[in-house]
C-alpha cells in the first residue's frame, strides 16, 4: 500500500472545505493514517517547497501557505499518490477537470485549496516534515475487502 501526503491549504480551511476534502478521500476508499491542524512556520514552508526556491512565485507561495492554519494528512491506499493527484486536479484550476477538487473549488493558481504529493518519494519526504513515524496510526479497516479484490 502506498502513502501520500495531502494538505488542505489556508484558503481551503478558511472556506470551510476541509470536511468535503476529507469526505472525498474517505469515500474513494483511502485510509486516513494521520491528521493534524497546524500553522506553518517560514522554515517548514521552505522545507516543503524547497524545489520551488528559484521560482518567481516562491515568495508569494510562502506568504500564502503560512497565511493561516492548514490541515495535514497522510492517506494510504493502492496507488494513492496518483489517485489522490487525479482527485485533486491539475495545479492550475483553469486546467483542472471540473469534477476534481481544484476544478470544483478553485480559480487562481495561487489559491488552489489543496496540496498532494507528486510521487511516492515526494510523499515520504513530505510526510517526514509534518509527522513523526509514531503519529501514523496503524489499524485495519473493516471494509477493505469491499474496496480491494
Ligand atoms: P502542485 O501543487 O500541483 O504540485 P507545484 O508546481 O508543485 O504544483 O506548485 C506548488 C504550488 O505553488 C501550487 O500548488 C500553487 O499553489 C503554487 N504555484 C505553482 N505555480 C504557480 C504560479 O505560476 N503562480 C503562482 N503560484 C503558483
Ligand atoms: Mg508539487
CSV table of N, CA and C in Angstrom, one decimal, residues 20-144:
chain,number,residue,atom,x,y,z
A,20,UNK,N,-15.3,18.5,3.3
A,20,UNK,CA,-15.6,18.0,1.9
A,20,UNK,C,-14.4,17.2,1.4
A,21,UNK,N,-13.2,17.8,1.6
A,21,UNK,CA,-11.9,17.1,1.1
A,21,UNK,C,-11.7,15.8,1.8
A,22,UNK,N,-11.9,15.8,3.1
A,22,UNK,CA,-11.7,14.5,3.9
A,22,UNK,C,-12.8,13.5,3.4
A,23,UNK,N,-14.0,13.9,3.2
A,23,UNK,CA,-15.1,13.0,2.7
A,23,UNK,C,-14.7,12.4,1.4
A,24,UNK,N,-14.2,13.3,0.5
A,24,UNK,CA,-13.9,12.8,-0.9
A,24,UNK,C,-12.9,11.7,-0.8
A,25,UNK,N,-11.8,11.9,0.0
A,25,UNK,CA,-10.8,10.9,0.0
A,25,UNK,C,-11.3,9.6,0.8
A,26,UNK,N,-12.1,9.8,1.8
A,26,UNK,CA,-12.7,8.7,2.5
A,26,UNK,C,-13.6,7.9,1.6
A,27,UNK,N,-14.4,8.6,0.9
A,27,UNK,CA,-15.4,7.9,0.0
A,27,UNK,C,-14.7,7.1,-1.1
A,28,UNK,N,-13.6,7.6,-1.5
A,28,UNK,CA,-12.8,6.9,-2.6
A,28,UNK,C,-12.4,5.5,-2.0
A,29,UNK,N,-12.1,5.5,-0.8
A,29,UNK,CA,-11.7,4.2,-0.2
A,29,UNK,C,-10.3,4.3,0.5
A,30,UNK,N,-9.7,5.4,0.5
A,30,UNK,CA,-8.4,5.6,1.1
A,30,UNK,C,-8.5,5.5,2.6
A,31,UNK,N,-7.4,5.2,3.2
A,31,UNK,CA,-7.4,5.1,4.7
A,31,UNK,C,-6.6,6.3,5.3
A,32,UNK,N,-7.2,6.9,6.2
A,32,UNK,CA,-6.6,8.1,6.9
A,32,UNK,C,-5.6,7.5,8.0
A,33,UNK,N,-4.3,7.8,7.8
A,33,UNK,CA,-3.3,7.3,8.7
A,33,UNK,C,-2.9,8.3,9.8
A,34,UNK,N,-3.0,9.6,9.4
A,34,UNK,CA,-2.6,10.7,10.3
A,34,UNK,C,-3.2,12.0,9.9
A,35,UNK,N,-3.5,12.9,10.9
A,35,UNK,CA,-4.1,14.2,10.6
A,35,UNK,C,-3.7,15.1,11.7
A,36,UNK,N,-3.4,16.4,11.3
A,36,UNK,CA,-3.2,17.4,12.3
A,36,UNK,C,-3.4,18.8,11.7
A,37,UNK,N,-3.9,19.7,12.5
A,37,UNK,CA,-4.0,21.1,12.1
A,37,UNK,C,-2.8,21.9,12.6
A,38,UNK,N,-2.2,22.7,11.8
A,38,UNK,CA,-1.1,23.5,12.3
A,38,UNK,C,-1.0,24.7,11.4
A,39,UNK,N,-0.2,25.7,11.9
A,39,UNK,CA,0.2,26.8,11.1
A,39,UNK,C,1.6,26.7,10.7
A,40,UNK,N,1.9,26.8,9.5
A,40,UNK,CA,3.3,26.5,9.0
A,40,UNK,C,4.2,27.7,9.4
A,41,UNK,N,5.4,27.4,9.9
A,41,UNK,CA,6.4,28.5,10.0
A,41,UNK,C,7.1,28.7,8.7
A,42,UNK,N,7.8,29.8,8.5
A,42,UNK,CA,8.5,30.0,7.3
A,42,UNK,C,9.5,28.9,7.0
A,43,UNK,N,10.1,28.4,8.1
A,43,UNK,CA,11.1,27.3,7.9
A,43,UNK,C,10.5,26.0,7.4
A,44,UNK,N,9.3,25.6,7.9
A,44,UNK,CA,8.6,24.4,7.5
A,44,UNK,C,8.2,24.6,6.0
A,45,UNK,N,7.6,25.8,5.8
A,45,UNK,CA,7.1,26.0,4.4
A,45,UNK,C,8.3,26.0,3.4
A,46,UNK,N,9.4,26.5,3.8
A,46,UNK,CA,10.6,26.5,3.0
A,46,UNK,C,11.1,25.1,2.7
A,47,UNK,N,11.0,24.2,3.7
A,47,UNK,CA,11.3,22.8,3.5
A,47,UNK,C,10.4,22.1,2.5
A,48,UNK,N,9.1,22.3,2.8
A,48,UNK,CA,8.1,21.7,1.9
A,48,UNK,C,8.3,22.1,0.5
A,49,UNK,N,8.5,23.4,0.2
A,49,UNK,CA,8.5,23.9,-1.1
A,49,UNK,C,10.0,24.2,-1.6
A,50,UNK,N,10.9,23.5,-1.1
A,50,UNK,CA,12.4,23.7,-1.4
A,50,UNK,C,12.6,23.6,-2.9
A,51,UNK,N,11.9,22.7,-3.6
A,51,UNK,CA,12.1,22.6,-5.1
A,51,UNK,C,11.7,23.9,-5.9
A,52,UNK,N,10.9,24.8,-5.2
A,52,UNK,CA,10.5,26.0,-5.9
A,52,UNK,C,11.2,27.2,-5.5
A,53,UNK,N,12.3,27.1,-4.8
A,53,UNK,CA,13.0,28.2,-4.2
A,53,UNK,C,13.5,29.3,-5.3
A,54,UNK,N,13.8,28.8,-6.5
A,54,UNK,CA,14.2,29.7,-7.5
A,54,UNK,C,13.1,30.3,-8.3
A,55,UNK,N,11.9,29.8,-8.1
A,55,UNK,CA,10.7,30.3,-9.0
A,55,UNK,C,10.3,31.7,-8.6
A,56,UNK,N,9.7,32.3,-9.6
A,56,UNK,CA,9.2,33.7,-9.5
A,56,UNK,C,8.1,33.8,-8.4
A,57,UNK,N,7.3,32.7,-8.3
A,57,UNK,CA,6.2,32.8,-7.4
A,57,UNK,C,6.5,32.3,-6.0
A,58,UNK,N,7.8,32.0,-5.7
A,58,UNK,CA,8.2,31.4,-4.4
A,58,UNK,C,7.8,32.3,-3.2
A,59,UNK,N,8.1,33.5,-3.2
A,59,UNK,CA,7.8,34.4,-2.1
A,59,UNK,C,6.3,34.5,-1.8
A,60,UNK,N,5.5,34.6,-2.9
A,60,UNK,CA,4.0,34.7,-2.8
A,60,UNK,C,3.5,33.3,-2.3
A,61,UNK,N,4.1,32.2,-2.7
A,61,UNK,CA,3.7,30.9,-2.3
A,61,UNK,C,4.0,30.7,-0.8
A,62,UNK,N,5.1,31.2,-0.3
A,62,UNK,CA,5.4,31.1,1.1
A,62,UNK,C,4.5,32.0,1.9
A,63,UNK,N,4.1,33.1,1.4
A,63,UNK,CA,3.2,34.0,2.1
A,63,UNK,C,1.8,33.4,2.2
A,64,UNK,N,1.4,32.8,1.1
A,64,UNK,CA,0.1,32.1,1.0
A,64,UNK,C,0.0,30.9,2.0
A,65,UNK,N,1.0,30.1,2.0
A,65,UNK,CA,1.0,28.8,2.7
A,65,UNK,C,1.1,29.0,4.2
A,66,UNK,N,1.7,30.2,4.6
A,66,UNK,CA,1.9,30.5,6.0
A,66,UNK,C,0.8,31.5,6.5
A,67,UNK,N,-0.2,31.8,5.7
A,67,UNK,CA,-1.2,32.8,6.0
A,67,UNK,C,-2.2,32.4,7.0
A,68,UNK,N,-2.3,31.1,7.3
A,68,UNK,CA,-3.4,30.6,8.2
A,68,UNK,C,-3.1,29.2,8.4
A,69,UNK,N,-4.0,28.6,9.3
A,69,UNK,CA,-3.8,27.1,9.5
A,69,UNK,C,-4.1,26.3,8.3
A,70,UNK,N,-3.4,25.1,8.3
A,70,UNK,CA,-3.6,24.1,7.3
A,70,UNK,C,-4.0,22.8,8.0
A,71,UNK,N,-4.5,21.9,7.2
A,71,UNK,CA,-4.8,20.5,7.7
A,71,UNK,C,-3.9,19.5,7.0
A,72,UNK,N,-3.0,18.9,7.7
A,72,UNK,CA,-2.0,18.0,7.1
A,72,UNK,C,-2.5,16.6,7.3
A,73,UNK,N,-2.4,15.7,6.3
A,73,UNK,CA,-2.9,14.4,6.4
A,73,UNK,C,-2.0,13.4,5.7
A,74,UNK,N,-2.0,12.1,6.2
A,74,UNK,CA,-1.4,11.0,5.4
A,74,UNK,C,-2.6,10.1,5.0
A,75,UNK,N,-2.7,9.8,3.7
A,75,UNK,CA,-3.7,8.9,3.2
A,75,UNK,C,-3.0,7.7,2.6
A,76,UNK,N,-3.6,6.5,2.8
A,76,UNK,CA,-3.0,5.3,2.3
A,76,UNK,C,-3.9,4.5,1.4
A,77,UNK,N,-3.4,3.9,0.4
A,77,UNK,CA,-4.2,3.0,-0.5
A,77,UNK,C,-3.4,2.6,-1.7
A,78,UNK,N,-3.9,1.7,-2.5
A,78,UNK,CA,-3.3,1.2,-3.7
A,78,UNK,C,-3.1,2.4,-4.6
A,79,UNK,N,-1.9,2.7,-5.1
A,79,UNK,CA,-1.6,3.8,-6.0
A,79,UNK,C,-2.2,5.2,-5.5
A,80,UNK,N,-2.1,5.4,-4.2
A,80,UNK,CA,-2.7,6.6,-3.5
A,80,UNK,C,-2.1,7.9,-4.0
A,81,UNK,N,-0.8,7.9,-4.4
A,81,UNK,CA,-0.2,9.2,-4.9
A,81,UNK,C,-0.9,9.6,-6.2
A,82,UNK,N,-1.0,8.8,-7.2
A,82,UNK,CA,-1.6,9.1,-8.4
A,82,UNK,C,-3.1,9.3,-8.3
A,83,UNK,N,-3.7,8.4,-7.5
A,83,UNK,CA,-5.1,8.5,-7.4
A,83,UNK,C,-5.5,9.8,-6.7
A,84,UNK,N,-4.8,10.2,-5.7
A,84,UNK,CA,-5.1,11.5,-5.0
A,84,UNK,C,-4.9,12.7,-5.9
A,85,UNK,N,-3.8,12.6,-6.7
A,85,UNK,CA,-3.5,13.7,-7.6
A,85,UNK,C,-4.6,13.9,-8.6
A,86,UNK,N,-5.2,12.8,-9.1
A,86,UNK,CA,-6.3,12.8,-10.0
A,86,UNK,C,-7.5,13.5,-9.4
A,87,UNK,N,-7.8,13.1,-8.2
A,87,UNK,CA,-8.9,13.7,-7.4
A,87,UNK,C,-8.7,15.2,-7.2
A,88,UNK,N,-7.5,15.5,-6.9
A,88,UNK,CA,-7.1,16.9,-6.6
A,88,UNK,C,-7.2,17.8,-7.9
A,89,UNK,N,-6.7,17.3,-9.0
A,89,UNK,CA,-6.8,18.0,-10.3
A,89,UNK,C,-5.5,18.8,-10.5
A,90,UNK,N,-5.4,19.3,-11.8
A,90,UNK,CA,-4.2,20.0,-12.2
A,90,UNK,C,-3.9,21.2,-11.3
A,91,UNK,N,-2.6,21.6,-11.3
A,91,UNK,CA,-2.1,22.7,-10.5
A,91,UNK,C,-2.9,24.0,-10.8
A,92,UNK,N,-3.1,24.3,-12.1
A,92,UNK,CA,-3.8,25.5,-12.4
A,92,UNK,C,-5.3,25.1,-12.5
A,93,UNK,N,-6.1,25.6,-11.6
A,93,UNK,CA,-7.6,25.3,-11.6
A,93,UNK,C,-8.3,25.4,-12.9
A,94,UNK,N,-7.8,26.3,-13.7
A,94,UNK,CA,-8.4,26.6,-15.0
A,94,UNK,C,-8.3,25.3,-15.9
A,95,UNK,N,-7.2,24.5,-15.7
A,95,UNK,CA,-7.0,23.3,-16.5
A,95,UNK,C,-7.5,22.1,-15.8
A,96,UNK,N,-7.9,22.2,-14.5
A,96,UNK,CA,-8.3,21.0,-13.7
A,96,UNK,C,-9.6,20.5,-14.2
A,97,UNK,N,-9.8,19.2,-14.2
A,97,UNK,CA,-11.1,18.6,-14.6
A,97,UNK,C,-12.2,19.2,-13.7
A,98,UNK,N,-13.4,19.5,-14.2
A,98,UNK,CA,-14.4,20.1,-13.4
A,98,UNK,C,-14.9,19.3,-12.2
A,99,UNK,N,-14.6,18.0,-12.3
A,99,UNK,CA,-15.0,17.1,-11.1
A,99,UNK,C,-13.9,17.0,-10.1
A,100,UNK,N,-12.8,17.5,-10.3
A,100,UNK,CA,-11.7,17.5,-9.4
A,100,UNK,C,-11.8,18.5,-8.3
A,101,UNK,N,-11.1,18.4,-7.2
A,101,UNK,CA,-11.2,19.4,-6.1
A,101,UNK,C,-10.9,20.8,-6.6
A,102,UNK,N,-9.7,20.9,-7.3
A,102,UNK,CA,-9.3,22.2,-7.8
A,102,UNK,C,-10.3,22.7,-8.8
A,103,UNK,N,-10.8,21.8,-9.7
A,103,UNK,CA,-11.8,22.1,-10.7
A,103,UNK,C,-13.1,22.6,-10.1
A,104,UNK,N,-13.5,22.1,-9.0
A,104,UNK,CA,-14.7,22.4,-8.4
A,104,UNK,C,-14.6,23.7,-7.5
A,105,UNK,N,-13.5,23.8,-6.8
A,105,UNK,CA,-13.5,24.8,-5.7
A,105,UNK,C,-12.4,25.9,-5.9
A,106,UNK,N,-11.7,25.9,-7.0
A,106,UNK,CA,-10.6,26.9,-7.1
A,106,UNK,C,-10.6,27.7,-8.5
A,107,UNK,N,-10.0,28.9,-8.5
A,107,UNK,CA,-10.0,29.7,-9.7
A,107,UNK,C,-8.5,30.0,-10.0
A,108,UNK,N,-7.8,30.5,-9.0
A,108,UNK,CA,-6.4,31.0,-9.2
A,108,UNK,C,-5.4,30.0,-8.8
A,109,UNK,N,-4.3,30.0,-9.5
A,109,UNK,CA,-3.1,29.1,-9.2
A,109,UNK,C,-2.6,29.3,-7.8
A,110,UNK,N,-2.6,30.5,-7.3
A,110,UNK,CA,-2.1,30.8,-6.0
A,110,UNK,C,-3.1,30.7,-4.9
A,111,UNK,N,-4.3,30.1,-5.2
A,111,UNK,CA,-5.3,29.8,-4.2
A,111,UNK,C,-6.0,28.5,-4.6
A,112,UNK,N,-5.2,27.5,-4.8
A,112,UNK,CA,-5.7,26.2,-5.3
A,112,UNK,C,-6.1,25.2,-4.3
A,113,UNK,N,-6.3,25.7,-3.0
A,113,UNK,CA,-7.0,24.9,-2.0
A,113,UNK,C,-6.4,23.7,-1.3
A,114,UNK,N,-5.6,23.0,-2.1
A,114,UNK,CA,-5.1,21.7,-1.6
A,114,UNK,C,-3.8,21.3,-2.2
A,115,UNK,N,-3.0,20.6,-1.4
A,115,UNK,CA,-1.7,20.0,-1.9
A,115,UNK,C,-1.8,18.5,-1.9
A,116,UNK,N,-1.1,17.9,-2.8
A,116,UNK,CA,-1.0,16.4,-2.8
A,116,UNK,C,0.4,16.1,-3.4
A,117,UNK,N,1.0,15.1,-2.8
A,117,UNK,CA,2.4,14.7,-3.3
A,117,UNK,C,2.4,14.2,-4.7
A,118,UNK,N,3.5,14.5,-5.4
A,118,UNK,CA,3.5,14.2,-6.9
A,118,UNK,C,4.2,12.8,-7.2
A,119,UNK,N,4.8,12.2,-6.2
A,119,UNK,CA,5.4,10.9,-6.4
A,119,UNK,C,5.5,10.2,-5.0
A,120,UNK,N,5.7,8.9,-5.0
A,120,UNK,CA,5.9,8.2,-3.7
A,120,UNK,C,7.1,8.7,-2.9
A,121,UNK,N,8.2,9.1,-3.6
A,121,UNK,CA,9.4,9.7,-3.0
A,121,UNK,C,9.1,11.0,-2.3
A,122,UNK,N,8.4,11.9,-3.1
A,122,UNK,CA,8.0,13.2,-2.5
A,122,UNK,C,7.1,13.0,-1.3
A,123,UNK,N,6.2,12.0,-1.4
A,123,UNK,CA,5.3,11.7,-0.3
A,123,UNK,C,6.0,11.4,1.0
A,124,UNK,N,7.0,10.5,0.9
A,124,UNK,CA,7.8,10.1,2.1
A,124,UNK,C,8.6,11.3,2.6
A,125,UNK,N,9.1,12.1,1.7
A,125,UNK,CA,9.9,13.3,2.1
A,125,UNK,C,8.9,14.3,2.9
A,126,UNK,N,7.7,14.5,2.3
A,126,UNK,CA,6.8,15.5,2.9
A,126,UNK,C,6.2,14.9,4.2
A,127,UNK,N,5.9,13.7,4.2
A,127,UNK,CA,5.3,13.1,5.5
A,127,UNK,C,6.3,13.3,6.6
A,128,UNK,N,7.6,13.1,6.3
A,128,UNK,CA,8.6,13.3,7.4
A,128,UNK,C,8.7,14.7,7.9
A,129,UNK,N,8.3,15.7,7.1
A,129,UNK,CA,8.4,17.1,7.5
A,129,UNK,C,7.3,17.4,8.5
A,130,UNK,N,6.1,16.7,8.3
A,130,UNK,CA,4.9,17.0,9.1
A,130,UNK,C,4.7,16.0,10.3
A,131,UNK,N,5.1,14.8,10.1
A,131,UNK,CA,4.8,13.8,11.1
A,131,UNK,C,6.0,13.0,11.6
A,132,UNK,N,5.9,12.6,12.9
A,132,UNK,CA,6.9,11.6,13.4
A,132,UNK,C,6.3,10.3,13.0
A,133,UNK,N,7.2,9.2,12.8
A,133,UNK,CA,6.7,7.9,12.4
A,133,UNK,C,5.6,7.4,13.3
A,134,UNK,N,5.7,7.7,14.6
A,134,UNK,CA,4.7,7.1,15.6
A,134,UNK,C,3.3,7.8,15.5
A,135,UNK,N,3.3,8.9,14.8
A,135,UNK,CA,2.0,9.6,14.6
A,135,UNK,C,1.1,9.0,13.5
A,136,UNK,N,1.7,8.1,12.7
A,136,UNK,CA,1.0,7.4,11.7
A,136,UNK,C,0.3,6.2,12.3
A,137,UNK,N,-1.0,6.3,12.4
A,137,UNK,CA,-1.8,5.3,13.2
A,137,UNK,C,-2.0,4.0,12.3
A,138,UNK,N,-1.7,2.9,13.0
A,138,UNK,CA,-1.8,1.6,12.3
A,138,UNK,C,-3.0,0.9,12.7
A,139,UNK,N,-3.9,0.6,11.7
A,139,UNK,CA,-5.2,-0.1,12.0
A,139,UNK,C,-5.7,-0.7,10.8
A,140,UNK,N,-6.6,-1.6,10.9
A,140,UNK,CA,-7.2,-2.2,9.7
A,140,UNK,C,-8.7,-1.7,9.6
A,141,UNK,N,-9.1,-1.5,8.3
A,141,UNK,CA,-10.4,-1.0,8.0
A,141,UNK,C,-11.3,-2.2,7.8
A,142,UNK,N,-12.5,-2.2,8.4
A,142,UNK,CA,-13.4,-3.3,8.3
A,142,UNK,C,-13.9,-3.6,6.8
A,143,UNK,N,-13.9,-2.5,6.1
A,143,UNK,CA,-14.5,-2.6,4.7
A,143,UNK,C,-13.4,-2.8,3.6
A,144,UNK,N,-12.2,-3.1,4.0
A,144,UNK,CA,-11.1,-3.2,3.0
A,144,UNK,C,-11.4,-4.3,1.9
